[in-house]
mmCIF file of C-alpha atoms in Angstrom:
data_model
loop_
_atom_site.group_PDB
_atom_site.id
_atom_site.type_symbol
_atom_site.label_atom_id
_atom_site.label_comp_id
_atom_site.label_asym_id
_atom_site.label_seq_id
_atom_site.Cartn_x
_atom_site.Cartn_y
_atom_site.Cartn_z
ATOM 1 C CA UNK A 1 36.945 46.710 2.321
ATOM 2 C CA UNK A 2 36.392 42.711 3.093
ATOM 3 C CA UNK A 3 39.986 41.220 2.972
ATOM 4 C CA UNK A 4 39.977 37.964 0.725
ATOM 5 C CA UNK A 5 41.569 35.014 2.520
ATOM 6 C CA UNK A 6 44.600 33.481 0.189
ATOM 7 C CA UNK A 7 44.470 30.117 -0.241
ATOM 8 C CA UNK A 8 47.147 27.833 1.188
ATOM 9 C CA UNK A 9 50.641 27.329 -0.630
ATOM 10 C CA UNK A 10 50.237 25.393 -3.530
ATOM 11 C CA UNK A 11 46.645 25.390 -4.144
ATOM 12 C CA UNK A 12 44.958 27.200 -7.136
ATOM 13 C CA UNK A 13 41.871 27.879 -7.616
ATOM 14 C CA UNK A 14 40.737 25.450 -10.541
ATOM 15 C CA UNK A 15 41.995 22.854 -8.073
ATOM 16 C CA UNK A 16 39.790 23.836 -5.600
ATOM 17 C CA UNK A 17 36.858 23.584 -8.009
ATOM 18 C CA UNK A 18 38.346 20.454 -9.103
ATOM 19 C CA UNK A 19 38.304 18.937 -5.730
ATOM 20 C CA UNK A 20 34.744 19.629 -4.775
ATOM 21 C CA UNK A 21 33.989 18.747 -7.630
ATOM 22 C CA UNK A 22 35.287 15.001 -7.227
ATOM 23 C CA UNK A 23 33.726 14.828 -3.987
ATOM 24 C CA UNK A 24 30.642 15.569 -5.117
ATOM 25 C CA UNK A 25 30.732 12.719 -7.959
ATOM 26 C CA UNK A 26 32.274 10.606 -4.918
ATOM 27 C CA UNK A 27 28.697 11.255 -2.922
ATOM 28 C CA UNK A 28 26.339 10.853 -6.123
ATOM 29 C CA UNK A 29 28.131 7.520 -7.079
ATOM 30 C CA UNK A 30 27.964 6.334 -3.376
ATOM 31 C CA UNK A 31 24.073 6.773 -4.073
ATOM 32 C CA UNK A 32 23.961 5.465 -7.341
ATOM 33 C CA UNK A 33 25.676 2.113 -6.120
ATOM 34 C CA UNK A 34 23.983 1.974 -2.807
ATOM 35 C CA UNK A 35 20.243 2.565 -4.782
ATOM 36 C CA UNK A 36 21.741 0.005 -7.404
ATOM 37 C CA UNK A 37 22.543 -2.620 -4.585
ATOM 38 C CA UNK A 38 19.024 -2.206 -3.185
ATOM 39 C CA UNK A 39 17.086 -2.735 -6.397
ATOM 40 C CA UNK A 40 19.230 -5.376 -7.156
ATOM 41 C CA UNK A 41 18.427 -7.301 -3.932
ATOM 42 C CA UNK A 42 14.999 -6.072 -3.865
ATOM 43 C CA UNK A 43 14.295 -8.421 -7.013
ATOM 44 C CA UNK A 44 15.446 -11.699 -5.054
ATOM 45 C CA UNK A 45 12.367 -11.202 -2.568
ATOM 46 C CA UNK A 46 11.993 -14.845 -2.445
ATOM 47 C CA UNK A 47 15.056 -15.651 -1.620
ATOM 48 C CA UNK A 48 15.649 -14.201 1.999
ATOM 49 C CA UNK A 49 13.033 -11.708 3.709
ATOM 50 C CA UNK A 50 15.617 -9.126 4.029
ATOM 51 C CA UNK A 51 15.637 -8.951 0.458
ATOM 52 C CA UNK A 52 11.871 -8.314 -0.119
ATOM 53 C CA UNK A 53 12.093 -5.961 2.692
ATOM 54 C CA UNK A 54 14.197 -3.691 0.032
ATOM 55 C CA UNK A 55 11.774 -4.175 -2.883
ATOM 56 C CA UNK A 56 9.307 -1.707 -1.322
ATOM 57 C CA UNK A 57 10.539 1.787 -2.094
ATOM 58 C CA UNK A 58 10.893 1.755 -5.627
ATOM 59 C CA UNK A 59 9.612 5.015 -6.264
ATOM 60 C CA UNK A 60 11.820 6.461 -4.450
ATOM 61 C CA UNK A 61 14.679 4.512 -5.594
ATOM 62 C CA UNK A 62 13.677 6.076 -8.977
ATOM 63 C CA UNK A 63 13.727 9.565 -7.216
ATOM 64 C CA UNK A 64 17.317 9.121 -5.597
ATOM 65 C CA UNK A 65 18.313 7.576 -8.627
ATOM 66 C CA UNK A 66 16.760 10.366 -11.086
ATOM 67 C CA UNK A 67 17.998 13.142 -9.239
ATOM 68 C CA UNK A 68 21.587 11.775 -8.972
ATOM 69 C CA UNK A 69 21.307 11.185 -12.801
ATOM 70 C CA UNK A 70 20.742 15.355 -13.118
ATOM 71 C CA UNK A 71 23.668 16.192 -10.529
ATOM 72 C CA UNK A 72 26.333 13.887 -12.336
ATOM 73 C CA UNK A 73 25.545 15.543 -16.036
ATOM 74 C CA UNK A 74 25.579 19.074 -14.541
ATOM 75 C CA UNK A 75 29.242 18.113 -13.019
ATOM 76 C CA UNK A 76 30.300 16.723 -16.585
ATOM 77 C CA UNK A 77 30.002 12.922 -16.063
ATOM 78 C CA UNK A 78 27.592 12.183 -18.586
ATOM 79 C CA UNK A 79 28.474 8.800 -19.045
ATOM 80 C CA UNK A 80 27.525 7.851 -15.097
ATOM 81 C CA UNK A 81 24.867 10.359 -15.275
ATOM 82 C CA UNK A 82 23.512 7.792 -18.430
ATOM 83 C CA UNK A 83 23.876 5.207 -15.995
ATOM 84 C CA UNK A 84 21.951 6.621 -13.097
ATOM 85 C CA UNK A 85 19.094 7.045 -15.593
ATOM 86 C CA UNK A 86 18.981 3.398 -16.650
ATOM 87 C CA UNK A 87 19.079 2.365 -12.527
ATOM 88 C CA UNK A 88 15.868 5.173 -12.529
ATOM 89 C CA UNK A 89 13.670 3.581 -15.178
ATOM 90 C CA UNK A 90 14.355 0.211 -13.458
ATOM 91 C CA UNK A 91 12.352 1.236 -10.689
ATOM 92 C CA UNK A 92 10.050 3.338 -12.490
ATOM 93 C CA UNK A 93 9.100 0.862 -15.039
ATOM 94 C CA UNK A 94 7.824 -0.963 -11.874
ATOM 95 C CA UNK A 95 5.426 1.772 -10.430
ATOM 96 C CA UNK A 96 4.475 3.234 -14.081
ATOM 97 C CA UNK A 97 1.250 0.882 -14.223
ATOM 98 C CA UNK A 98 -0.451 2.833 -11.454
ATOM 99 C CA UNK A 99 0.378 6.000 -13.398
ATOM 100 C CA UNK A 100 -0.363 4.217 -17.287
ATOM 101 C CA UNK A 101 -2.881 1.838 -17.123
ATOM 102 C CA UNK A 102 -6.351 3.329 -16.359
ATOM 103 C CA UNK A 103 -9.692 1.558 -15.603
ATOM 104 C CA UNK A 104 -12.519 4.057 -15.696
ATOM 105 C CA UNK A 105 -13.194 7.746 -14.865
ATOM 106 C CA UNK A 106 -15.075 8.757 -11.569
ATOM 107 C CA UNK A 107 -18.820 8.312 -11.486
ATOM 108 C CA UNK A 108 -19.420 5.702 -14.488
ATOM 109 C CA UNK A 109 -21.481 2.811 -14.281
ATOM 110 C CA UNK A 110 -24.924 1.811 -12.810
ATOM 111 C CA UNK A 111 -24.521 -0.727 -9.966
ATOM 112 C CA UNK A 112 -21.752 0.905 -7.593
ATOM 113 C CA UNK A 113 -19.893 -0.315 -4.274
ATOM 114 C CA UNK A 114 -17.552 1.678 -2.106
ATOM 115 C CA UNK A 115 -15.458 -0.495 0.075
ATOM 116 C CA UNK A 116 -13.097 1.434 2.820
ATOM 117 C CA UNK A 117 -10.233 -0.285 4.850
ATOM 118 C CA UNK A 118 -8.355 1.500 7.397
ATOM 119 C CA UNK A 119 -5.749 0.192 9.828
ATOM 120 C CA UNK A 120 -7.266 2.448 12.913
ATOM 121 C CA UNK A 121 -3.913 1.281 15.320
ATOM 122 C CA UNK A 122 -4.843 -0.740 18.178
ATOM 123 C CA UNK A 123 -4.079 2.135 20.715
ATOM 124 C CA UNK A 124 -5.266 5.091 18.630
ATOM 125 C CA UNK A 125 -5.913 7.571 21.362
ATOM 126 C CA UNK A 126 -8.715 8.739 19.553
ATOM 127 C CA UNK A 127 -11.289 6.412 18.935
ATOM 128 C CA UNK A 128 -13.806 8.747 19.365
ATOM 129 C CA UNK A 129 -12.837 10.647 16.204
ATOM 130 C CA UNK A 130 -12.271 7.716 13.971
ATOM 131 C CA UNK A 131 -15.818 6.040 15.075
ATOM 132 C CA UNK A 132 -17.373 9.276 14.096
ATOM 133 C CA UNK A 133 -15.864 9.426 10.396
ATOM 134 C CA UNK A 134 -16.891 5.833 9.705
ATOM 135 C CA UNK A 135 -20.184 6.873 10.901
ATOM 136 C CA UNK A 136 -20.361 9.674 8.483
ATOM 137 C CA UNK A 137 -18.739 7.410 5.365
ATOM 138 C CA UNK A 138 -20.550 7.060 2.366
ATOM 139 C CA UNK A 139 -19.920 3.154 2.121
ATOM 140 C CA UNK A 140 -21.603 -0.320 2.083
ATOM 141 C CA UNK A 141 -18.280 -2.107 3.310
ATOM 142 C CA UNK A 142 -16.032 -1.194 5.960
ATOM 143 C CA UNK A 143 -13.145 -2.794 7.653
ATOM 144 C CA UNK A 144 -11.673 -1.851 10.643
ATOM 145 C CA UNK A 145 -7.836 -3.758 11.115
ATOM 146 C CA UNK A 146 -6.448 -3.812 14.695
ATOM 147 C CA UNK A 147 -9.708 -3.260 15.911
ATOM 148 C CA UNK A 148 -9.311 -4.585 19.303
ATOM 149 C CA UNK A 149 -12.673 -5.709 21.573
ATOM 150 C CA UNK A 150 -12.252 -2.082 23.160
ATOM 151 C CA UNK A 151 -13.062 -0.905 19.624
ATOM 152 C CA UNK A 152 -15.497 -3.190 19.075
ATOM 153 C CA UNK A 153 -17.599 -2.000 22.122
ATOM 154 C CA UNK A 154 -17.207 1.744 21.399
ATOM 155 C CA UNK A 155 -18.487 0.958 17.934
ATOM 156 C CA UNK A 156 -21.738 -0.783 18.936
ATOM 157 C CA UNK A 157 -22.091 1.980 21.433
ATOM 158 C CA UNK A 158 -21.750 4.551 19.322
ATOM 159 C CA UNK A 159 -25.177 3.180 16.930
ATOM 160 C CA UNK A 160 -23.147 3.316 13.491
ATOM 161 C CA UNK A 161 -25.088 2.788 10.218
ATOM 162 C CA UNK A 162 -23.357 -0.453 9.850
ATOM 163 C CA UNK A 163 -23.965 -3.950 11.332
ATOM 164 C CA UNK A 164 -20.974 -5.495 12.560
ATOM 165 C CA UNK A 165 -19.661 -8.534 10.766
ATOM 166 C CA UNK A 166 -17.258 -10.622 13.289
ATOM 167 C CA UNK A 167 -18.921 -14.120 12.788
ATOM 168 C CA UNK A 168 -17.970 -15.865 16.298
ATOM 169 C CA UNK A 169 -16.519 -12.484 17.537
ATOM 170 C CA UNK A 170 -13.151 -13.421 16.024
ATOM 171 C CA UNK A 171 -11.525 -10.597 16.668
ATOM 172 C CA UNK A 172 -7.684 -10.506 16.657
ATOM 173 C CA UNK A 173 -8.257 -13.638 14.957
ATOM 174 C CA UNK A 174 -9.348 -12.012 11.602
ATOM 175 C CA UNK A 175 -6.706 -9.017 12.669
ATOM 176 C CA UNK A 176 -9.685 -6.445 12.766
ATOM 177 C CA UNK A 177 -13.106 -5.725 12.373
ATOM 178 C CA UNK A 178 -16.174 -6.157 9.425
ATOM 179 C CA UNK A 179 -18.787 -3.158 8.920
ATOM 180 C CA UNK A 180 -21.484 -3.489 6.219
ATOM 181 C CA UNK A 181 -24.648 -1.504 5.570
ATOM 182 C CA UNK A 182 -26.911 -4.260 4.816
ATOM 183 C CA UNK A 183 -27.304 -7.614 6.368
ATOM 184 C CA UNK A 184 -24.564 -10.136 4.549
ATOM 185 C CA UNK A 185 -23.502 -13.720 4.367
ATOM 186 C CA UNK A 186 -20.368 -14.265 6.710
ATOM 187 C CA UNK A 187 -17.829 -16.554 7.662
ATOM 188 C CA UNK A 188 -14.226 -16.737 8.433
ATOM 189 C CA UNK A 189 -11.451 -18.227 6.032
ATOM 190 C CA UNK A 190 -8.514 -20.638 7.367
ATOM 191 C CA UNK A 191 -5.194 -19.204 5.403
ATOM 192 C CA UNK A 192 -2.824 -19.327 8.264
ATOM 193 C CA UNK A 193 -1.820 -18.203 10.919
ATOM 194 C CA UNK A 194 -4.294 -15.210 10.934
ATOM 195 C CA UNK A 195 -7.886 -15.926 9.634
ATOM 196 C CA UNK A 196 -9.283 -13.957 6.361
ATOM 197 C CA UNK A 197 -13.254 -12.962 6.295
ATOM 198 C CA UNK A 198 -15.701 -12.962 3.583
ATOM 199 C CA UNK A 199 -18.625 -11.106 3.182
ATOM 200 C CA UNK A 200 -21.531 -11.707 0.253
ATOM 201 C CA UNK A 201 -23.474 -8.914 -0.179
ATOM 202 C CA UNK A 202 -25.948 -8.014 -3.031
ATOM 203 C CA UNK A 203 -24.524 -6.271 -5.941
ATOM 204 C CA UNK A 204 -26.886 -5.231 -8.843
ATOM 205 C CA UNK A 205 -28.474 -8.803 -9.997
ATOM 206 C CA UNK A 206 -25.744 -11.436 -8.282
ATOM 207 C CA UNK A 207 -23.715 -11.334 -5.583
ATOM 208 C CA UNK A 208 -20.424 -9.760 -4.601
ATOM 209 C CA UNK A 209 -18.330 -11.781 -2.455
ATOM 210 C CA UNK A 210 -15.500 -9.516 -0.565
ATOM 211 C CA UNK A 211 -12.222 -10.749 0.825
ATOM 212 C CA UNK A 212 -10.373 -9.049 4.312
ATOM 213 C CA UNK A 213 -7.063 -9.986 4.954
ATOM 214 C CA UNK A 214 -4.578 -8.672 7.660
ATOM 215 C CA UNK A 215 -1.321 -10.409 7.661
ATOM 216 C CA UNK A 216 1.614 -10.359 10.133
ATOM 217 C CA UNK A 217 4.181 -7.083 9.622
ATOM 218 C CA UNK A 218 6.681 -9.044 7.721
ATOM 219 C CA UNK A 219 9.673 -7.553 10.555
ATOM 220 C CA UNK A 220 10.676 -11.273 10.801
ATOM 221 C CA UNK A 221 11.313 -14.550 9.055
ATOM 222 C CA UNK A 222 8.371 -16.268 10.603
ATOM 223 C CA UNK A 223 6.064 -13.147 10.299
ATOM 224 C CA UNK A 224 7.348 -12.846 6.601
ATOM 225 C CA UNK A 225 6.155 -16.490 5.695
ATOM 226 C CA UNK A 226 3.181 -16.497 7.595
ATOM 227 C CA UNK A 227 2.285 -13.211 5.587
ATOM 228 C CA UNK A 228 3.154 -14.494 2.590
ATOM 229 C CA UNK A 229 1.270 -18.199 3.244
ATOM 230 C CA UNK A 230 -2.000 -16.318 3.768
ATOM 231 C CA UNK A 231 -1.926 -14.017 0.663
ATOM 232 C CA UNK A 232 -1.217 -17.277 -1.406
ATOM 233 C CA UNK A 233 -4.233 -19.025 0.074
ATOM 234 C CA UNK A 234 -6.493 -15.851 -0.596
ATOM 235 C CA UNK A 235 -5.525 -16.057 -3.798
ATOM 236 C CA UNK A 236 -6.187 -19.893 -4.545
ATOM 237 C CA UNK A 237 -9.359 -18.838 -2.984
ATOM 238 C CA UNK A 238 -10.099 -16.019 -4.828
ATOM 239 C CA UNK A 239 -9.215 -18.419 -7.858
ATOM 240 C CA UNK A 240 -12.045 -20.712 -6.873
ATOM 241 C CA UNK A 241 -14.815 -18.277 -6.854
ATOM 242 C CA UNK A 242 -17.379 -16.911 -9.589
ATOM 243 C CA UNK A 243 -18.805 -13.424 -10.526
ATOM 244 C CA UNK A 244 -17.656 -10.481 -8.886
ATOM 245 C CA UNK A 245 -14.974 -10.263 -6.335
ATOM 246 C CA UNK A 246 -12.853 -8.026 -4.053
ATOM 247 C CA UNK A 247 -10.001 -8.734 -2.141
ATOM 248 C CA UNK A 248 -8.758 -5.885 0.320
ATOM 249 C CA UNK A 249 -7.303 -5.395 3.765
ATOM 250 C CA UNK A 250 -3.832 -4.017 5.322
ATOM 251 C CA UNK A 251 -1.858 -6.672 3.361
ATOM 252 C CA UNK A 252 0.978 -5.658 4.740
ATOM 253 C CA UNK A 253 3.161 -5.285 1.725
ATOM 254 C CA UNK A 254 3.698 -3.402 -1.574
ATOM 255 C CA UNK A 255 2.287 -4.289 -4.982
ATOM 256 C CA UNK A 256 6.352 -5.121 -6.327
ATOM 257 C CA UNK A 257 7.188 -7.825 -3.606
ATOM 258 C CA UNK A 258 6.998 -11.753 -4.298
ATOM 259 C CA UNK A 259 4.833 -12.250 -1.323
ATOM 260 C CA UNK A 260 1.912 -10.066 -3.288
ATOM 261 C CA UNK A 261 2.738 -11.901 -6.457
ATOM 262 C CA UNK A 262 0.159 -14.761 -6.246
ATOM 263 C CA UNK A 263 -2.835 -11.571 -5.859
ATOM 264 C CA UNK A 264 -1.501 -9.545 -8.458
ATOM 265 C CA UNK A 265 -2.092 -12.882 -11.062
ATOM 266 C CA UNK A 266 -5.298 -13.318 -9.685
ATOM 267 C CA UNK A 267 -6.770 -10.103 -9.837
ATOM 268 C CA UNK A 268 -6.546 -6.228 -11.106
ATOM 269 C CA UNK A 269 -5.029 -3.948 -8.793
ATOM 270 C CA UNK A 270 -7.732 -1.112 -7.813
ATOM 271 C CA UNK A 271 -4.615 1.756 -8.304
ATOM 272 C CA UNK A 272 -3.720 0.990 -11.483
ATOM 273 C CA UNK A 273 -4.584 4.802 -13.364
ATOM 274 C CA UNK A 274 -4.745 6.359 -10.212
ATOM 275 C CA UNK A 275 -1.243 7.041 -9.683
ATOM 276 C CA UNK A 276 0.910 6.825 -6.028
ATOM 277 C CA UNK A 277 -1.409 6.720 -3.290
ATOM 278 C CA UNK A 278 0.403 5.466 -0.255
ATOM 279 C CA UNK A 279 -1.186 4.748 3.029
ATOM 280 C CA UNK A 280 2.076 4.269 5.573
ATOM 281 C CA UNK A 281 3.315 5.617 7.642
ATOM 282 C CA UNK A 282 0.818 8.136 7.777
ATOM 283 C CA UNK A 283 2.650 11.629 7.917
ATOM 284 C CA UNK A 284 5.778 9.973 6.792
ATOM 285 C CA UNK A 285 5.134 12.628 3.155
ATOM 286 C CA UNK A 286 7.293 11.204 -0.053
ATOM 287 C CA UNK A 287 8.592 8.132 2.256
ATOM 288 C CA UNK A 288 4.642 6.269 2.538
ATOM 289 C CA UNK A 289 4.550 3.292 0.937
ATOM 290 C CA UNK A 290 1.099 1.652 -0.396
ATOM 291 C CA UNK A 291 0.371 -1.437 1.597
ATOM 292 C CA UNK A 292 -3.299 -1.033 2.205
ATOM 293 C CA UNK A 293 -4.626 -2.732 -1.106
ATOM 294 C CA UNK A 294 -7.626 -3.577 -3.177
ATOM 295 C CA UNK A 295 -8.182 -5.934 -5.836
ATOM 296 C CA UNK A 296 -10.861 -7.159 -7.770
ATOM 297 C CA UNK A 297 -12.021 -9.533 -10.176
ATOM 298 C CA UNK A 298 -12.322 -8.399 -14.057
ATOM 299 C CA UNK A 299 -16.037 -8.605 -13.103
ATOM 300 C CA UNK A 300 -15.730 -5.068 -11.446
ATOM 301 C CA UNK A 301 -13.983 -2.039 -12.451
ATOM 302 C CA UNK A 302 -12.668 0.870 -10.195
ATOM 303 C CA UNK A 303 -14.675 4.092 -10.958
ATOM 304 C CA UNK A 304 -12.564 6.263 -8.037
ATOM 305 C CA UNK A 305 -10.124 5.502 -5.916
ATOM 306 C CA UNK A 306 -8.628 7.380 -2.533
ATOM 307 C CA UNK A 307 -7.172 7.934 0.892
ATOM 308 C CA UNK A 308 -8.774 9.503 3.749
ATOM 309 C CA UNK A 309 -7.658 12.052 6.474
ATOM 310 C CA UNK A 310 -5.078 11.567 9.054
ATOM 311 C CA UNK A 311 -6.944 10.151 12.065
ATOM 312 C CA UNK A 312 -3.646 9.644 14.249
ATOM 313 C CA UNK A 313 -3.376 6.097 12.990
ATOM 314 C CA UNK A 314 -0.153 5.174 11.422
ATOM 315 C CA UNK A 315 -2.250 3.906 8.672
ATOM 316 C CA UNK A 316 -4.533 6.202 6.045
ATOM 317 C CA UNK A 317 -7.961 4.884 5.469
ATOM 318 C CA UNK A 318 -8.182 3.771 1.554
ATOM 319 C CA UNK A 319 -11.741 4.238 -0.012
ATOM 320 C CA UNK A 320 -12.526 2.084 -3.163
ATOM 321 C CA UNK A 321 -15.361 2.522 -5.367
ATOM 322 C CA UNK A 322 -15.828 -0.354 -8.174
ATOM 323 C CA UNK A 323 -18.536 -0.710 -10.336
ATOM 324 C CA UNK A 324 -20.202 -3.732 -13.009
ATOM 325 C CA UNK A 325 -17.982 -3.806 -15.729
ATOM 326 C CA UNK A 326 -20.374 -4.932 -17.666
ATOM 327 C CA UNK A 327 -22.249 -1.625 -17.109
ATOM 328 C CA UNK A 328 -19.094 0.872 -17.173
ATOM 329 C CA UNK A 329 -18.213 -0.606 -20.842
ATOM 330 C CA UNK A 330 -21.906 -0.047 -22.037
ATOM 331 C CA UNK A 331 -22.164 3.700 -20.778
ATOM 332 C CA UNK A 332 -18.417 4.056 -22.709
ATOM 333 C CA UNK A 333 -19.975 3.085 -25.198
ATOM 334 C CA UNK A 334 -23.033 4.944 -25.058
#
């Protein structure tokens, strides 16, 4: 028979309970305070970098939050466990659009355009395997970010359906590298430090003009304001232009931070109704963030919306179909 170990002199049972029981509200309020802290700061974005660098995870703010909420009322302490759920709808009510707001279901509407960007990593050890699912994509408009010259050879070599689109071969200058189908109108864009690119292509009866960005990695001060200078002047841009229009690239930040603010008046976000689809780090499971964006102009509507396979970049590619508006509300309605 298994002997039962007494407890030391002068502790009971129920004491035990009620000591473990303290620590554990110890570690769930140490959470709760350290997630509150972080949402707190991660609302001041503007002013210190630091600060928008914490405004990114808010889903899973609302996750750490959420689930501390449930482990505080199964210990007893409802009234901190009411708490935690306040600090978990804070975040959420930040990241419920993408979930709430819909556009239009897959396949609807007559003049279509599927737009891919993909951050393939500038030393991607294989090329060969990325060059050959861009060469099998269904898509008029591809963009290719940290696309280095030794990507840029590969890819002519390699006879793609696609005509490359690097007006003065810009290269690094533009942060990547322009694919499209059929022959377009191209030139580069002065926002910064880093050059944008636009492409016009044909799009049912008018034109679509098409917007690639690839800021700086805001890991600094100066890379955080030259970031957030050229997403401001693509959206005074994007201000400035008629009929349809897309804006999309590895932007570098999440849809909550200040520096995204300007494009988020501007334009509709292409995952609103399609719920969390995060691109980075790749392989990184419920910590990915989504900083590979698109956005268009009310002209267009997003019909389907995904990410593509892991191709050893840190980055997943993100594949945007929009459609005329114009056309999706008719067949609604038809």
């Amino acid at each position: 028979m298994r002997s039962v170990r007494p407890l030391p002199d002068g502790i009971q049972p129920s004491s035990r309970r009620g000591f473990l029981r303290e620590g554990a509200t110890g570690i769930l309020l140490i959470l709760v305070a350290g997630v509150a802290v972080m949402t707190a700061f991660g609302f001041a974005g503007t002013l210190w970098w630091v600060f928008d660098l914490l405004s990114h995870p808010r889903l899973q703010y609302a996750g750490v939050a959420g689930l501390a909420a449930l482990g505080l009322a199964i210990l007893g302490r409802r009234g901190l466990a009411v708490g935690a759920v306040v600090l978990a709808l804070v975040n959420a009510a930040v990241v419920a659009p993408f979930f709430v707001f819909g556009q239009a279901p897959a396949g609807t509407g007559g003049s279509a355009m599927t737009v891919v960007s993909f951050n393939v990593q500038i030393r991607n050890p294989d090329r060969e395997a990325v060059i050959e699912w861009v060469g099998n994509l269904d898509a008029d408009v591809v963009f290719l970010w940290e696309a280095s010259q030794i990507w840029r050879d590969e890819v002519l070599a390699a006879d793609l359906p696609f005509r490359i689109q690097d007006p003065l071969q810009a290269g690094m200058t533009i942060g990547g590298l322009g694919l499209t189908r059929d022959q377009a109108d191209v030139r580069l864009l002065e926002t910064g430090d880093r050059s944008s690119i636009e492409v016009k292509l044909p799009f049912g009866n008018e034109a679509v003009t098409i917007i690639g960005a690839h800021p700086f990695p805001p890991n600094s001060a100066m890379h955080t304001a030259s970031r957030d200078f050229q997403l401001s002047s693509v959206a005074e841009l994007a201000a400035g232009i008629e009929g349809p229009l897309i804006v999309t690239g590895d932007l570098n930040t999440t849809p909550w931070s200040a520096g995204f603010r300007p494009l988020n008046e501007e334009l509709v976000n292409s995952m609103n109704g399609f719920g969390w689809q995060p691109t980075y780090p790749a392989g990184a499971g419920l910590l990915m963030l989504p900083i590979d964006h698109l956005l268009h102009s009310g002209h267009l509507t997003t019909v389907d919306r995904s990410t593509g396979p892991d191709l050893r970049s840190d980055h997943l590619p993100l594949i945007v179909t929009v459609a005329d508006s114009a056309e999706v509300a008719a067949g609604a309605g038809g």
